[in-house]
Amino acid sequence: MALYWDRGAFTRVTGVKDEEIIRAAQKAIDHQEEVTLDYAIKNTDRAACTMLSGEIAKRYGEAGLPDATIKIKFKGSAGQSFGAFAVRGLDIRLEGEANDYFGKGLSGGRISILPPARRSEDFKAEENIIAGNTGLYGATSGELYINGKVGERFGVRNSGAIAVIEGAGDHCCEYMTGGRVVVLGRTGRNFAAGMSGGVAYVYDPDHTFDYFCNMDMVELSLVEDSVSRKELLELIRQHYLHTGSALAGRMLDDWHRYIEDFIQVIPIEYKRVLEEEKMARLHEKIADIQRDY
């Protein structure tokens, strides 16, 4: 049974899936032993794994647990706020679909969302919406991989999480301040409005992305430098690893062709700060070499 503070009195929250999950994961919480769990989920199961994250945070704080200490696989249609505030040590996989606010406040955990294994042969995940609106809202760290499209306002106020998706609605990356977002398909309008930090990569084979991007605070460029190319390649590899995305597989198989159609989105001031930091490190390195001689 969980207790929540409400207007000066504790409110008891009972009858939720997390109670069962916490009991099953107790040895991981107490002794950091790895556990693997499997559950069905339905759309009335809201905020799955959030209470579990709270239990881990109470014990270990921001450090959480070692990577993938608790692996949980869900099958079905998840309710709102699936995986909200998931902390380090959680590796959550959903085979099905998710409602709004999935991954809200992600805090170091890993979430993968992908279509069910049993589906028609002509089904193309990258052409279908698999998760709702306002995903990854206010995330601070962690990873999110989605084999399909998401709704509007994805990644709003993301300040440090990594995400790979295969299409998005309007206002993606709005007010983003950090982290990395990769979009392997089309986006809606007003991309990057108010974006002041972090980097986004968008696949743009039709060369129309500048029409959908809000250019007030960002600049667009091809992915030309080796560091950025390596980063993007690794993010797509991780997406394939965690979701088995057919689209990611095709890109990896013919990388030298696909990379030419990616656009890098970076805030103007953020880019300036990164360049200044790079120059400062270079000057320090030169000074160290000169001292050695």
GROMACS .gro file of C-alpha atoms in nm:
model
  293
    1MET     CA    1   0.000   0.000   0.000
    2ALA     CA    2   0.138   0.341  -0.098
    3LEU     CA    3   0.092   0.664   0.097
    4TYR     CA    4   0.070   1.007  -0.064
    5TRP     CA    5   0.056   1.343   0.112
    6ASP     CA    6  -0.263   1.533   0.032
    7ARG     CA    7  -0.371   1.856   0.209
    8GLY     CA    8  -0.210   1.762   0.534
    9ALA     CA    9  -0.326   1.400   0.543
   10PHE     CA   10  -0.203   1.076   0.389
   11THR     CA   11  -0.404   0.943   0.096
   12ARG     CA   12  -0.388   0.566   0.057
   13VAL     CA   13  -0.347   0.438  -0.299
   14THR     CA   14  -0.448   0.076  -0.337
   15GLY     CA   15  -0.550  -0.169  -0.606
   16VAL     CA   16  -0.288  -0.059  -0.859
   17LYS     CA   17  -0.050  -0.276  -1.060
   18ASP     CA   18   0.258  -0.125  -0.897
   19GLU     CA   19   0.173  -0.292  -0.566
   20GLU     CA   20   0.219  -0.632  -0.730
   21ILE     CA   21   0.531  -0.517  -0.915
   22ILE     CA   22   0.694  -0.382  -0.599
   23ARG     CA   23   0.636  -0.710  -0.417
   24ALA     CA   24   0.785  -0.907  -0.707
   25ALA     CA   25   1.086  -0.675  -0.729
   26GLN     CA   26   1.157  -0.659  -0.356
   27LYS     CA   27   1.486  -0.848  -0.370
   28ALA     CA   28   1.608  -0.603  -0.635
   29ILE     CA   29   1.505  -0.308  -0.421
   30ASP     CA   30   1.657  -0.455  -0.103
   31HIS     CA   31   1.968  -0.628  -0.236
   32GLN     CA   32   2.015  -0.503  -0.596
   33GLU     CA   33   1.960  -0.854  -0.730
   34GLU     CA   34   1.848  -0.869  -1.093
   35VAL     CA   35   1.486  -0.963  -1.155
   36THR     CA   36   1.283  -1.012  -1.473
   37LEU     CA   37   0.906  -0.963  -1.464
   38ASP     CA   38   0.624  -1.004  -1.716
   39TYR     CA   39   0.274  -0.850  -1.701
   40ALA     CA   40  -0.033  -0.781  -1.909
   41ILE     CA   41  -0.143  -0.417  -1.900
   42LYS     CA   42  -0.462  -0.230  -1.989
   43ASN     CA   43  -0.549   0.136  -2.035
   44THR     CA   44  -0.688   0.169  -1.683
   45ASP     CA   45  -0.341   0.085  -1.550
   46ARG     CA   46  -0.207   0.439  -1.515
   47ALA     CA   47   0.143   0.550  -1.420
   48ALA     CA   48   0.280   0.195  -1.433
   49CYS     CA   49   0.618   0.168  -1.257
   50THR     CA   50   0.595   0.514  -1.100
   51MET     CA   51   0.538   0.388  -0.745
   52LEU     CA   52   0.816   0.135  -0.804
   53SER     CA   53   1.047   0.422  -0.899
   54GLY     CA   54   0.947   0.601  -0.581
   55GLU     CA   55   1.046   0.300  -0.370
   56ILE     CA   56   1.385   0.286  -0.541
   57ALA     CA   57   1.440   0.660  -0.504
   58LYS     CA   58   1.359   0.648  -0.133
   59ARG     CA   59   1.629   0.384  -0.088
   60TYR     CA   60   1.901   0.497  -0.329
   61GLY     CA   61   1.821   0.855  -0.428
   62GLU     CA   62   1.926   0.985  -0.769
   63ALA     CA   63   2.183   0.705  -0.810
   64GLY     CA   64   1.908   0.446  -0.846
   65LEU     CA   65   2.006   0.085  -0.919
   66PRO     CA   66   2.267  -0.060  -1.157
   67ASP     CA   67   2.157  -0.061  -1.520
   68ALA     CA   68   1.872  -0.302  -1.599
   69THR     CA   69   1.855  -0.445  -1.247
   70ILE     CA   70   1.478  -0.468  -1.288
   71LYS     CA   71   1.357  -0.574  -1.633
   72ILE     CA   72   0.982  -0.556  -1.686
   73LYS     CA   73   0.796  -0.657  -2.001
   74PHE     CA   74   0.436  -0.545  -2.048
   75LYS     CA   75   0.192  -0.654  -2.317
   76GLY     CA   76  -0.123  -0.458  -2.398
   77SER     CA   77  -0.246  -0.097  -2.398
   78ALA     CA   78  -0.088   0.111  -2.124
   79GLY     CA   79  -0.282   0.392  -1.957
   80GLN     CA   80  -0.162   0.749  -1.909
   81SER     CA   81   0.185   0.825  -1.776
   82PHE     CA   82   0.332   0.484  -1.855
   83GLY     CA   83   0.680   0.471  -1.701
   84ALA     CA   84   0.655   0.821  -1.556
   85PHE     CA   85   0.961   0.920  -1.350
   86ALA     CA   86   1.129   0.585  -1.420
   87VAL     CA   87   1.462   0.582  -1.236
   88ARG     CA   88   1.801   0.429  -1.308
   89GLY     CA   89   1.800   0.053  -1.293
   90LEU     CA   90   1.460   0.008  -1.460
   91ASP     CA   91   1.443  -0.141  -1.809
   92ILE     CA   92   1.076  -0.126  -1.913
   93ARG     CA   93   0.951  -0.279  -2.237
   94LEU     CA   94   0.597  -0.243  -2.370
   95GLU     CA   95   0.469  -0.454  -2.656
   96GLY     CA   96   0.148  -0.279  -2.753
   97GLU     CA   97   0.067   0.090  -2.729
   98ALA     CA   98   0.077   0.375  -2.477
   99ASN     CA   99  -0.154   0.663  -2.389
  100ASP     CA  100  -0.047   1.024  -2.324
  101TYR     CA  101   0.241   1.133  -2.099
  102PHE     CA  102   0.446   0.813  -2.146
  103GLY     CA  103   0.795   0.858  -2.003
  104LYS     CA  104   0.697   1.182  -1.827
  105GLY     CA  105   0.977   1.302  -1.602
  106LEU     CA  106   1.200   1.012  -1.709
  107SER     CA  107   1.480   1.005  -1.451
  108GLY     CA  108   1.744   0.761  -1.568
  109GLY     CA  109   1.543   0.452  -1.661
  110ARG     CA  110   1.506   0.293  -2.003
  111ILE     CA  111   1.172   0.254  -2.182
  112SER     CA  112   1.110   0.072  -2.510
  113ILE     CA  113   0.772   0.071  -2.685
  114LEU     CA  114   0.712  -0.150  -2.987
  115PRO     CA  115   0.425  -0.321  -3.169
  116PRO     CA  116   0.310  -0.670  -3.067
  117ALA     CA  117   0.515  -0.954  -3.211
  118ARG     CA  118   0.206  -1.104  -3.374
  119ARG     CA  119   0.090  -0.868  -3.648
  120SER     CA  120   0.016  -0.878  -4.018
  121GLU     CA  121   0.310  -0.915  -4.253
  122ASP     CA  122   0.234  -0.588  -4.433
  123PHE     CA  123   0.224  -0.383  -4.109
  124LYS     CA  124   0.482  -0.101  -4.109
  125ALA     CA  125   0.549   0.029  -3.759
  126GLU     CA  126   0.702   0.355  -3.883
  127GLU     CA  127   0.373   0.448  -4.051
  128ASN     CA  128   0.157   0.399  -3.742
  129ILE     CA  129   0.108   0.594  -3.419
  130ILE     CA  130   0.196   0.378  -3.120
  131ALA     CA  131   0.208   0.633  -2.836
  132GLY     CA  132   0.005   0.942  -2.750
  133ASN     CA  133   0.075   1.308  -2.679
  134THR     CA  134   0.322   1.482  -2.448
  135GLY     CA  135   0.562   1.192  -2.417
  136LEU     CA  136   0.894   1.247  -2.239
  137TYR     CA  137   0.759   1.568  -2.083
  138GLY     CA  138   1.011   1.718  -1.842
  139ALA     CA  139   1.253   1.425  -1.863
  140THR     CA  140   1.592   1.472  -1.700
  141SER     CA  141   1.786   1.158  -1.799
  142GLY     CA  142   1.741   0.806  -1.930
  143GLU     CA  143   1.656   0.648  -2.266
  144LEU     CA  144   1.334   0.607  -2.465
  145TYR     CA  145   1.305   0.404  -2.785
  146ILE     CA  146   0.978   0.391  -2.978
  147ASN     CA  147   0.919   0.170  -3.281
  148GLY     CA  148   0.647   0.387  -3.438
  149LYS     CA  149   0.512   0.740  -3.441
  150VAL     CA  150   0.413   0.952  -3.142
  151GLY     CA  151   0.158   1.232  -3.098
  152GLU     CA  152   0.202   1.602  -3.034
  153ARG     CA  153   0.440   1.783  -2.798
  154PHE     CA  154   0.695   1.506  -2.767
  155GLY     CA  155   1.007   1.590  -2.564
  156VAL     CA  156   0.873   1.917  -2.426
  157ARG     CA  157   1.113   2.052  -2.159
  158ASN     CA  158   1.343   1.754  -2.197
  159SER     CA  159   1.662   1.846  -2.016
  160GLY     CA  160   1.880   1.540  -2.055
  161ALA     CA  161   1.710   1.223  -2.181
  162ILE     CA  162   1.788   1.038  -2.503
  163ALA     CA  163   1.503   0.938  -2.732
  164VAL     CA  164   1.459   0.778  -3.074
  165ILE     CA  165   1.116   0.786  -3.240
  166GLU     CA  166   0.993   0.723  -3.594
  167GLY     CA  167   0.769   1.025  -3.647
  168ALA     CA  168   0.603   1.296  -3.438
  169GLY     CA  169   0.313   1.540  -3.434
  170ASP     CA  170   0.324   1.918  -3.383
  171HIS     CA  171   0.551   2.099  -3.134
  172CYS     CA  172   0.813   1.826  -3.095
  173CYS     CA  173   1.113   1.931  -2.879
  174GLU     CA  174   0.933   2.244  -2.757
  175TYR     CA  175   1.132   2.423  -2.483
  176MET     CA  176   1.391   2.146  -2.483
  177THR     CA  177   1.702   2.237  -2.281
  178GLY     CA  178   1.919   1.926  -2.308
  179GLY     CA  179   1.947   1.567  -2.421
  180ARG     CA  180   1.922   1.411  -2.765
  181VAL     CA  181   1.614   1.338  -2.978
  182VAL     CA  182   1.626   1.143  -3.304
  183VAL     CA  183   1.325   1.140  -3.537
  184LEU     CA  184   1.344   0.878  -3.811
  185GLY     CA  185   1.040   1.014  -3.997
  186ARG     CA  186   0.817   1.314  -4.052
  187THR     CA  187   0.741   1.575  -3.788
  188GLY     CA  188   0.452   1.814  -3.746
  189ARG     CA  189   0.478   2.192  -3.747
  190ASN     CA  190   0.655   2.413  -3.493
  191PHE     CA  191   0.941   2.175  -3.425
  192ALA     CA  192   1.196   2.313  -3.173
  193ALA     CA  193   0.990   2.615  -3.062
  194GLY     CA  194   1.172   2.768  -2.767
  195MET     CA  195   1.446   2.503  -2.781
  196SER     CA  196   1.750   2.637  -2.597
  197GLY     CA  197   1.965   2.327  -2.544
  198GLY     CA  198   2.029   1.973  -2.656
  199VAL     CA  199   2.046   1.840  -3.012
  200ALA     CA  200   1.789   1.684  -3.242
  201TYR     CA  201   1.845   1.477  -3.555
  202VAL     CA  202   1.564   1.448  -3.810
  203TYR     CA  203   1.551   1.224  -4.116
  204ASP     CA  204   1.445   1.449  -4.405
  205PRO     CA  205   1.463   1.268  -4.741
  206ASP     CA  206   1.211   1.510  -4.900
  207HIS     CA  207   1.411   1.816  -4.789
  208THR     CA  208   1.101   1.986  -4.646
  209PHE     CA  209   1.188   1.991  -4.276
  210ASP     CA  210   1.274   2.363  -4.271
  211TYR     CA  211   0.904   2.431  -4.338
  212PHE     CA  212   0.805   2.247  -4.019
  213CYS     CA  213   1.081   2.379  -3.793
  214ASN     CA  214   1.051   2.695  -3.583
  215MET     CA  215   1.373   2.877  -3.668
  216ASP     CA  216   1.360   3.147  -3.399
  217MET     CA  217   1.626   2.990  -3.176
  218VAL     CA  218   1.786   2.708  -3.376
  219GLU     CA  219   1.987   2.649  -3.687
  220LEU     CA  220   1.980   2.354  -3.925
  221SER     CA  221   2.272   2.178  -4.084
  222LEU     CA  222   2.369   1.851  -4.243
  223VAL     CA  223   2.532   1.598  -4.013
  224GLU     CA  224   2.884   1.647  -4.138
  225ASP     CA  225   3.131   1.629  -3.850
  226SER     CA  226   3.254   1.286  -3.743
  227VAL     CA  227   3.151   1.324  -3.378
  228SER     CA  228   2.788   1.396  -3.465
  229ARG     CA  229   2.777   1.119  -3.725
  230LYS     CA  230   2.913   0.870  -3.474
  231GLU     CA  231   2.663   0.983  -3.211
  232LEU     CA  232   2.366   0.952  -3.447
  233LEU     CA  233   2.480   0.610  -3.569
  234GLU     CA  234   2.508   0.481  -3.212
  235LEU     CA  235   2.164   0.614  -3.117
  236ILE     CA  236   2.005   0.433  -3.410
  237ARG     CA  237   2.197   0.117  -3.321
  238GLN     CA  238   2.057   0.133  -2.969
  239HIS     CA  239   1.708   0.188  -3.111
  240TYR     CA  240   1.744  -0.126  -3.321
  241LEU     CA  241   1.885  -0.320  -3.026
  242HIS     CA  242   1.593  -0.235  -2.796
  243THR     CA  243   1.302  -0.240  -3.043
  244GLY     CA  244   1.410  -0.448  -3.344
  245SER     CA  245   1.288  -0.162  -3.566
  246ALA     CA  246   1.280  -0.261  -3.934
  247LEU     CA  247   1.334   0.103  -4.031
  248ALA     CA  248   1.642   0.130  -3.810
  249GLY     CA  249   1.768  -0.196  -3.959
  250ARG     CA  250   1.741  -0.061  -4.312
  251MET     CA  251   1.924   0.256  -4.213
  252LEU     CA  252   2.207   0.066  -4.051
  253ASP     CA  253   2.243  -0.163  -4.353
  254ASP     CA  254   2.282   0.133  -4.590
  255TRP     CA  255   2.415   0.396  -4.350
  256HIS     CA  256   2.628   0.593  -4.594
  257ARG     CA  257   2.320   0.670  -4.804
  258TYR     CA  258   2.076   0.744  -4.521
  259ILE     CA  259   2.309   0.973  -4.324
  260GLU     CA  260   2.309   1.222  -4.611
  261ASP     CA  261   1.937   1.293  -4.556
  262PHE     CA  262   1.958   1.367  -4.182
  263ILE     CA  263   1.931   1.722  -4.051
  264GLN     CA  264   2.090   1.835  -3.726
  265VAL     CA  265   1.889   2.083  -3.519
  266ILE     CA  266   2.086   2.277  -3.261
  267PRO     CA  267   2.006   2.598  -3.068
  268ILE     CA  268   2.224   2.886  -3.181
  269GLU     CA  269   2.340   2.992  -2.834
  270TYR     CA  270   2.389   2.631  -2.724
  271LYS     CA  271   2.613   2.571  -3.025
  272ARG     CA  272   2.817   2.880  -2.937
  273VAL     CA  273   2.868   2.754  -2.581
  274LEU     CA  274   2.974   2.409  -2.707
  275GLU     CA  275   3.226   2.568  -2.944
  276GLU     CA  276   3.367   2.784  -2.664
  277GLU     CA  277   3.406   2.479  -2.441
  278LYS     CA  278   3.575   2.291  -2.724
  279MET     CA  279   3.822   2.575  -2.777
  280ALA     CA  280   3.892   2.595  -2.403
  281ARG     CA  281   3.975   2.222  -2.394
  282LEU     CA  282   4.200   2.263  -2.697
  283HIS     CA  283   4.389   2.550  -2.532
  284GLU     CA  284   4.434   2.343  -2.216
  285LYS     CA  285   4.572   2.057  -2.423
  286ILE     CA  286   4.816   2.289  -2.603
  287ALA     CA  287   4.926   2.436  -2.269
  288ASP     CA  288   4.990   2.086  -2.131
  289ILE     CA  289   5.203   1.998  -2.434
  290GLN     CA  290   5.402   2.319  -2.403
  291ARG     CA  291   5.471   2.250  -2.034
  292ASP     CA  292   5.601   1.905  -2.124
  293TYR     CA  293   5.857   2.065  -2.352
   0.00000   0.00000   0.00000
